[in-house]
Short mmCIF file of C-alpha atoms and ligand atoms in Angstrom, two decimals:
data_model
loop_
_atom_site.label_atom_id
_atom_site.label_comp_id
_atom_site.label_asym_id
_atom_site.label_seq_id
_atom_site.Cartn_x
_atom_site.Cartn_y
_atom_site.Cartn_z
CA MET T 1 0.00 0.00 0.00
CA SER T 2 1.20 3.50 -0.73
CA ALA T 3 -0.57 6.53 0.68
CA GLU T 4 -2.50 9.18 -1.20
CA ILE T 5 -0.31 12.30 -1.35
CA LEU T 6 -2.14 15.31 0.03
CA GLY T 7 -0.35 17.97 -2.01
CA GLY T 8 -0.80 21.51 -0.73
CA LYS T 9 0.33 23.31 -3.88
CA ARG T 10 -2.83 22.40 -5.79
CA VAL T 11 -5.03 23.53 -2.90
CA ALA T 12 -3.04 26.77 -2.57
CA ASP T 13 -3.18 27.51 -6.31
CA GLU T 14 -6.95 27.08 -6.47
CA LEU T 15 -7.50 29.20 -3.37
CA ARG T 16 -5.16 31.94 -4.66
CA HIS T 17 -7.12 31.98 -7.92
CA ARG T 18 -10.34 32.60 -5.96
CA LEU T 19 -8.60 35.24 -3.81
CA SER T 20 -7.41 37.16 -6.87
CA LYS T 21 -11.04 37.36 -8.05
CA GLN T 22 -12.12 38.60 -4.62
CA ALA T 23 -9.29 41.18 -4.57
CA ALA T 24 -10.40 42.44 -8.00
CA LYS T 25 -13.99 42.70 -6.72
CA PHE T 26 -12.79 44.67 -3.69
CA LEU T 27 -10.91 47.04 -5.98
CA ARG T 28 -14.04 47.55 -8.13
CA CYS T 29 -16.25 48.18 -5.09
CA TYR T 30 -13.96 50.31 -2.93
CA GLY T 31 -11.45 51.85 -5.36
CA ARG T 32 -8.38 50.28 -3.77
CA ALA T 33 -6.86 46.82 -3.24
CA PRO T 34 -6.97 45.07 0.15
CA ARG T 35 -3.75 45.94 1.97
CA LEU T 36 -1.44 43.98 4.29
CA ASP T 37 1.23 45.78 6.32
CA VAL T 38 4.15 43.70 7.54
CA VAL T 39 6.43 44.80 10.36
CA LEU T 40 9.95 43.38 10.36
CA VAL T 41 12.16 44.12 13.35
CA GLY T 42 15.86 43.36 12.93
CA ASP T 43 17.65 41.56 10.13
CA ASP T 44 17.22 37.84 10.80
CA PRO T 45 17.82 36.23 7.36
CA ALA T 46 14.94 33.71 7.67
CA SER T 47 12.49 36.44 8.76
CA LYS T 48 13.63 38.65 5.87
CA LEU T 49 13.09 35.78 3.46
CA TYR T 50 9.56 35.04 4.80
CA VAL T 51 8.58 38.72 4.70
CA GLY T 52 9.82 38.95 1.09
CA MET T 53 7.80 35.85 0.16
CA LYS T 54 4.68 37.35 1.74
CA GLY T 55 5.09 40.59 -0.22
CA LYS T 56 5.48 38.72 -3.52
CA ALA T 57 2.48 36.50 -2.77
CA CYS T 58 0.35 39.61 -2.07
CA ALA T 59 1.34 41.16 -5.40
CA LYS T 60 0.50 37.97 -7.32
CA VAL T 61 -3.13 37.93 -6.13
CA GLY T 62 -3.59 41.70 -6.39
CA LEU T 63 -3.19 42.76 -2.76
CA ASP T 64 -1.20 45.81 -1.74
CA SER T 65 1.53 45.15 0.79
CA VAL T 66 3.73 47.56 2.66
CA GLN T 67 6.81 46.47 4.57
CA HIS T 68 8.00 48.40 7.63
CA ASN T 69 11.62 47.71 8.58
CA LEU T 70 12.77 48.58 12.07
CA LYS T 71 16.30 48.12 13.40
CA ALA T 72 16.86 45.31 15.94
CA GLY T 73 17.81 47.86 18.61
CA VAL T 74 14.63 49.93 18.16
CA SER T 75 12.84 50.91 21.37
CA ARG T 76 9.73 49.13 22.64
CA ALA T 77 7.84 52.43 22.35
CA ALA T 78 8.77 52.79 18.66
CA VAL T 79 7.42 49.32 17.80
CA LEU T 80 4.20 49.93 19.71
CA ASP T 81 3.88 53.37 18.14
CA LEU T 82 4.17 51.93 14.63
CA VAL T 83 1.50 49.29 15.37
CA LYS T 84 -0.75 52.04 16.79
CA LYS T 85 -0.34 54.10 13.61
CA LEU T 86 -1.20 51.08 11.46
CA ASN T 87 -4.23 50.35 13.66
CA GLN T 88 -5.47 53.89 13.02
CA ASP T 89 -4.64 54.03 9.30
CA LYS T 90 -7.89 53.53 7.36
CA ARG T 91 -6.01 52.18 4.31
CA VAL T 92 -4.56 49.23 6.26
CA ASP T 93 -6.68 46.04 6.38
CA GLY T 94 -4.23 43.51 7.85
CA ILE T 95 -1.20 43.83 10.10
CA LEU T 96 1.42 41.15 10.59
CA VAL T 97 4.39 41.41 12.91
CA GLN T 98 7.03 38.92 11.78
CA LEU T 99 8.04 36.57 14.61
CA PRO T 100 10.33 35.92 16.35
CA LEU T 101 11.06 39.45 17.55
CA PRO T 102 14.70 40.06 18.47
CA GLY T 103 16.08 40.51 21.96
CA LYS T 104 14.20 42.46 24.53
CA HIS T 105 10.92 42.86 22.68
CA SER T 106 7.87 41.16 24.15
CA GLU T 107 6.06 39.30 21.38
CA GLU T 108 2.99 39.06 23.55
CA GLU T 109 2.84 42.81 24.15
CA VAL T 110 3.32 43.65 20.47
CA ILE T 111 0.84 41.08 19.14
CA GLN T 112 -1.79 42.07 21.69
CA SER T 113 -1.40 45.73 20.65
CA ILE T 114 -2.67 44.94 17.13
CA ASP T 115 -6.31 45.86 16.46
CA PRO T 116 -8.05 42.42 16.51
CA GLY T 117 -9.97 43.54 13.41
CA LYS T 118 -6.64 43.86 11.54
CA ASP T 119 -4.93 40.80 13.07
CA ALA T 120 -3.90 38.98 9.86
CA ASP T 121 -2.13 36.16 11.74
CA GLY T 122 -5.07 35.44 14.06
CA LEU T 123 -2.87 35.55 17.16
CA HIS T 124 -4.64 38.28 19.16
CA TYR T 125 -6.33 36.89 22.27
CA LEU T 126 -9.74 38.05 21.03
CA ASN T 127 -9.34 35.89 17.92
CA THR T 128 -7.94 32.99 19.97
CA GLY T 129 -10.95 33.26 22.28
CA ARG T 130 -13.32 33.34 19.34
CA LEU T 131 -11.69 30.24 17.88
CA TRP T 132 -12.04 28.29 21.13
CA SER T 133 -15.61 29.54 21.64
CA GLY T 134 -16.67 28.46 18.17
CA SER T 135 -17.48 31.96 16.94
CA GLU T 136 -16.31 33.84 13.86
CA GLY T 137 -12.78 35.31 13.95
CA THR T 138 -9.42 35.31 12.19
CA MET T 139 -7.64 31.98 12.46
CA PRO T 140 -3.88 31.26 12.60
CA CYS T 141 -2.60 30.55 9.09
CA THR T 142 -0.83 27.19 9.37
CA PRO T 143 -3.63 25.18 11.05
CA ALA T 144 -6.25 26.97 8.93
CA GLY T 145 -4.27 25.86 5.85
CA ILE T 146 -4.19 22.28 7.15
CA MET T 147 -8.00 22.34 7.49
CA GLU T 148 -8.23 23.48 3.85
CA ILE T 149 -6.04 20.55 2.77
CA LEU T 150 -8.07 18.02 4.80
CA ASP T 151 -11.32 19.35 3.35
CA TYR T 152 -9.99 19.51 -0.21
CA TYR T 153 -9.06 15.81 -0.09
CA LYS T 154 -12.31 14.98 1.75
CA CYS T 155 -10.66 13.54 4.85
CA GLU T 156 -13.35 12.57 7.34
CA LEU T 157 -12.94 14.35 10.69
CA LYS T 158 -16.17 13.78 12.61
CA GLY T 159 -15.70 11.19 15.35
CA LYS T 160 -12.10 10.52 14.30
CA ARG T 161 -9.32 10.26 16.83
CA ALA T 162 -6.91 13.14 16.13
CA VAL T 163 -3.53 13.25 17.86
CA ILE T 164 -1.46 16.44 17.66
CA ILE T 165 2.25 16.35 18.50
CA GLY T 166 3.17 19.89 19.56
CA ARG T 167 1.32 22.51 21.60
CA SER T 168 2.62 25.84 20.27
CA ASN T 169 0.31 28.86 20.08
CA ILE T 170 0.72 29.15 16.32
CA VAL T 171 0.22 25.50 15.31
CA GLY T 172 -0.66 22.83 17.90
CA LYS T 173 -3.20 24.66 20.07
CA PRO T 174 -5.24 26.34 17.33
CA MET T 175 -5.13 23.08 15.34
CA ALA T 176 -6.82 21.33 18.25
CA ALA T 177 -9.53 23.99 18.45
CA MET T 178 -10.24 23.68 14.72
CA LEU T 179 -10.46 19.89 14.86
CA LEU T 180 -12.72 20.04 17.93
CA ARG T 181 -15.06 22.35 16.04
CA ARG T 182 -15.27 19.65 13.39
CA HIS T 183 -16.13 16.97 15.98
CA ALA T 184 -12.84 15.09 16.12
CA THR T 185 -11.72 13.60 19.44
CA VAL T 186 -8.47 15.43 20.09
CA THR T 187 -5.36 14.52 22.08
CA PHE T 188 -2.36 16.82 22.57
CA CYS T 189 1.14 15.41 22.87
CA HIS T 190 4.29 17.29 23.86
CA THR T 191 7.75 16.86 25.36
CA ARG T 192 6.38 15.52 28.67
CA THR T 193 3.95 13.03 27.14
CA VAL T 194 4.47 9.51 28.48
CA ASP T 195 4.79 6.98 25.63
CA LEU T 196 4.45 9.38 22.74
CA LYS T 197 4.75 6.57 20.20
CA LYS T 198 1.76 4.74 21.68
CA GLU T 199 -0.34 7.92 21.61
CA ALA T 200 0.66 8.57 18.00
CA ARG T 201 -0.23 5.00 17.02
CA SER T 202 -3.76 5.47 18.33
CA ALA T 203 -4.47 8.27 15.83
CA ASP T 204 -6.79 8.14 12.84
CA LEU T 205 -5.42 11.60 12.05
CA LEU T 206 -1.88 12.38 13.18
CA ILE T 207 -0.69 16.00 13.03
CA VAL T 208 3.03 16.35 13.65
CA ALA T 209 4.27 19.83 14.61
CA ALA T 210 7.18 19.12 16.95
CA GLY T 211 10.03 20.72 15.02
CA GLN T 212 12.10 17.49 15.16
CA PRO T 213 13.42 16.22 11.81
CA ALA T 214 12.05 12.78 10.78
CA MET T 215 10.97 12.04 14.37
CA VAL T 216 7.87 10.07 13.40
CA GLY T 217 8.66 6.74 11.76
CA LYS T 218 6.59 3.84 10.50
CA GLY T 219 6.19 2.30 13.97
CA TRP T 220 4.42 5.48 15.13
CA VAL T 221 1.58 5.33 12.64
CA LYS T 222 -1.52 3.13 12.61
CA ARG T 223 -2.10 1.43 9.28
CA GLY T 224 -4.61 3.53 7.33
CA ALA T 225 -4.08 6.75 9.32
CA VAL T 226 -3.99 10.22 7.74
CA VAL T 227 -0.69 11.97 8.53
CA VAL T 228 -0.07 15.72 8.33
CA ASP T 229 3.57 16.80 8.56
CA VAL T 230 3.98 20.43 9.62
CA GLY T 231 7.75 20.30 10.18
CA SER T 232 10.19 21.95 7.83
CA HIS T 233 13.95 21.48 8.15
CA LYS T 234 16.88 21.97 5.83
CA VAL T 235 19.10 18.89 6.19
CA ASN T 236 22.02 18.37 3.79
CA ASP T 237 20.50 20.77 1.25
CA LYS T 238 17.17 18.90 1.32
CA VAL T 239 13.98 20.07 3.00
CA ILE T 240 12.43 17.38 5.19
CA GLY T 241 9.63 17.30 7.73
CA ASP T 242 9.00 15.88 11.20
CA VAL T 243 7.84 12.63 9.58
CA ASP T 244 10.10 10.03 7.99
CA PHE T 245 8.21 10.18 4.72
CA PRO T 246 9.74 7.13 2.91
CA SER T 247 8.67 4.70 5.66
CA VAL T 248 5.40 6.32 6.72
CA VAL T 249 4.09 6.64 3.16
CA LYS T 250 3.80 2.82 3.08
CA GLN T 251 1.82 2.71 6.32
CA ALA T 252 -0.56 5.68 6.05
CA LYS T 253 -3.77 6.05 4.03
CA ALA T 254 -2.83 9.63 3.14
CA ILE T 255 0.08 11.94 3.93
CA THR T 256 1.18 15.53 3.27
CA PRO T 257 4.62 15.72 1.64
CA VAL T 258 7.48 18.03 2.64
CA PRO T 259 8.08 20.18 0.71
CA GLY T 260 4.80 20.85 -1.09
CA GLY T 261 2.34 19.95 1.68
CA VAL T 262 1.46 22.32 4.51
CA GLY T 263 4.08 24.94 3.51
CA PRO T 264 2.32 26.42 0.45
CA MET T 265 -0.89 26.85 2.46
CA THR T 266 0.50 29.04 5.25
CA ILE T 267 1.09 32.19 3.16
CA THR T 268 -2.08 31.49 1.18
CA MET T 269 -4.12 31.66 4.38
CA LEU T 270 -2.45 34.95 5.25
CA LEU T 271 -3.74 36.31 1.94
CA ALA T 272 -7.18 34.83 2.64
CA ASN T 273 -7.26 36.41 6.11
CA THR T 274 -6.30 39.82 4.66
CA VAL T 275 -9.03 39.70 2.00
CA LYS T 276 -11.61 38.63 4.59
CA LEU T 277 -10.57 41.42 6.99
CA ALA T 278 -10.70 43.98 4.16
CA PHE T 279 -14.30 43.06 3.25
CA ALA T 280 -15.33 42.96 6.92
CA ARG T 281 -13.89 46.43 7.55
CA ALA T 282 -15.40 47.89 4.38
CA LYS T 283 -18.84 46.47 5.17
CA ALA T 284 -18.70 47.72 8.76
CA LYS T 285 -18.30 51.36 7.59
P1 NAD K 1 7.51 25.14 18.52
O1 NAD K 1 8.96 24.83 18.73
O2 NAD K 1 6.97 26.42 18.98
O3 NAD K 1 6.66 23.98 19.21
C1 NAD K 1 7.01 22.63 19.10
C2 NAD K 1 6.11 21.82 19.99
O4 NAD K 1 6.45 20.45 19.83
C3 NAD K 1 6.21 22.15 21.46
O5 NAD K 1 4.90 22.24 21.98
C4 NAD K 1 6.92 20.95 22.08
O6 NAD K 1 6.36 20.58 23.33
C5 NAD K 1 6.67 19.85 21.07
N1 NAD K 1 7.83 18.97 20.96
C6 NAD K 1 9.09 19.34 20.61
N2 NAD K 1 9.88 18.25 20.62
C7 NAD K 1 9.12 17.20 20.97
C8 NAD K 1 9.38 15.82 21.17
N3 NAD K 1 10.58 15.29 20.99
N4 NAD K 1 8.36 15.05 21.55
C9 NAD K 1 7.13 15.56 21.72
N5 NAD K 1 6.82 16.84 21.54
C10 NAD K 1 7.81 17.66 21.18
O7 NAD K 1 7.26 24.89 16.98
P2 NAD K 1 6.08 25.38 16.00
O8 NAD K 1 6.22 26.82 15.74
O9 NAD K 1 4.76 24.86 16.46
O10 NAD K 1 6.51 24.61 14.66
C11 NAD K 1 6.62 23.19 14.62
C12 NAD K 1 7.28 22.78 13.32
O11 NAD K 1 6.47 23.20 12.24
C13 NAD K 1 8.65 23.42 13.05
O12 NAD K 1 9.45 22.47 12.34
C14 NAD K 1 8.35 24.60 12.17
O13 NAD K 1 9.44 24.94 11.34
C15 NAD K 1 7.21 24.03 11.37
N6 NAD K 1 6.29 25.06 10.84
C16 NAD K 1 6.04 25.02 9.53
C17 NAD K 1 5.14 25.92 8.98
C18 NAD K 1 4.87 25.85 7.52
O14 NAD K 1 4.24 26.74 7.00
N7 NAD K 1 5.32 24.80 6.84
C19 NAD K 1 4.52 26.86 9.78
C20 NAD K 1 4.76 26.86 11.14
C21 NAD K 1 5.66 25.93 11.68
#
């Protein structure tokens, strides 16, 4: 048996096509494109790369994007002041502060200073609360992208046993909330979980977001399970995930590849969040 490959590129391309139509409609209705403002503090090469990719992705679907570069040593007040200005600027629909922030800056303080109605990453507590309460809000991009992939390939979620390895605020926790909303029975695993392998093997749907290259092997996966690999690591010039793909592909019913699985969906959901926020703000006026 070899698993169905749940490619994310196809899902991302189709969604981006729909988003470009929505962006064009927004432009027709309101005389401007939806706009995402990205704040980059410092000069971390990976952060610079991600911010550049986000800008290019915006342009491709017809969104405006503005990048704000601040020096690593900038004061706390200057970062908060910039976010405040963007909150007040009527032309700005979405705000994203690229994480991690360098040095002394409190990510929590900066993220919570973003207007929840412009929170393109869905990390403000109001949006987190909405997600866990089952009401409408902006959702974090990576798990929202995973839900799009699971729905695109018609993976059954209701009543299924979902096991998530990882409990970060950007992936593991919101992933659990989204799966709960869809009636899965959800278990969290983390560094202190006793017998992680046994927990993983009980999953109908295994989501791996631990940040450990090729940690999950064949013996961790129940035959016929659906496996989603969130990990992304450059090892010997190759990008690999948290799952040992060559062995698990023979055991699983379906699996997301790395690269080309979850990755392409994350930025796509950022675009989707920005378009949604733009329409919501325009309609509220
Ligand atoms: P994180 O480091 O914030 O969290 C990792 C979580 O995994 C923690 O909750 C930790 O308890 C758990 N964990 C770590 N090692 C473990 C182990 N040995 N056993 C059990 N649990 C363990 O990471 P994150 O931000 O959630 O990202 C996870 C992975 O997903 C990383 O590889 C990251 O690069 C990748 N990622 C990819 C995308 C994408 O778009 N492709 C987006 C976000 C994150």
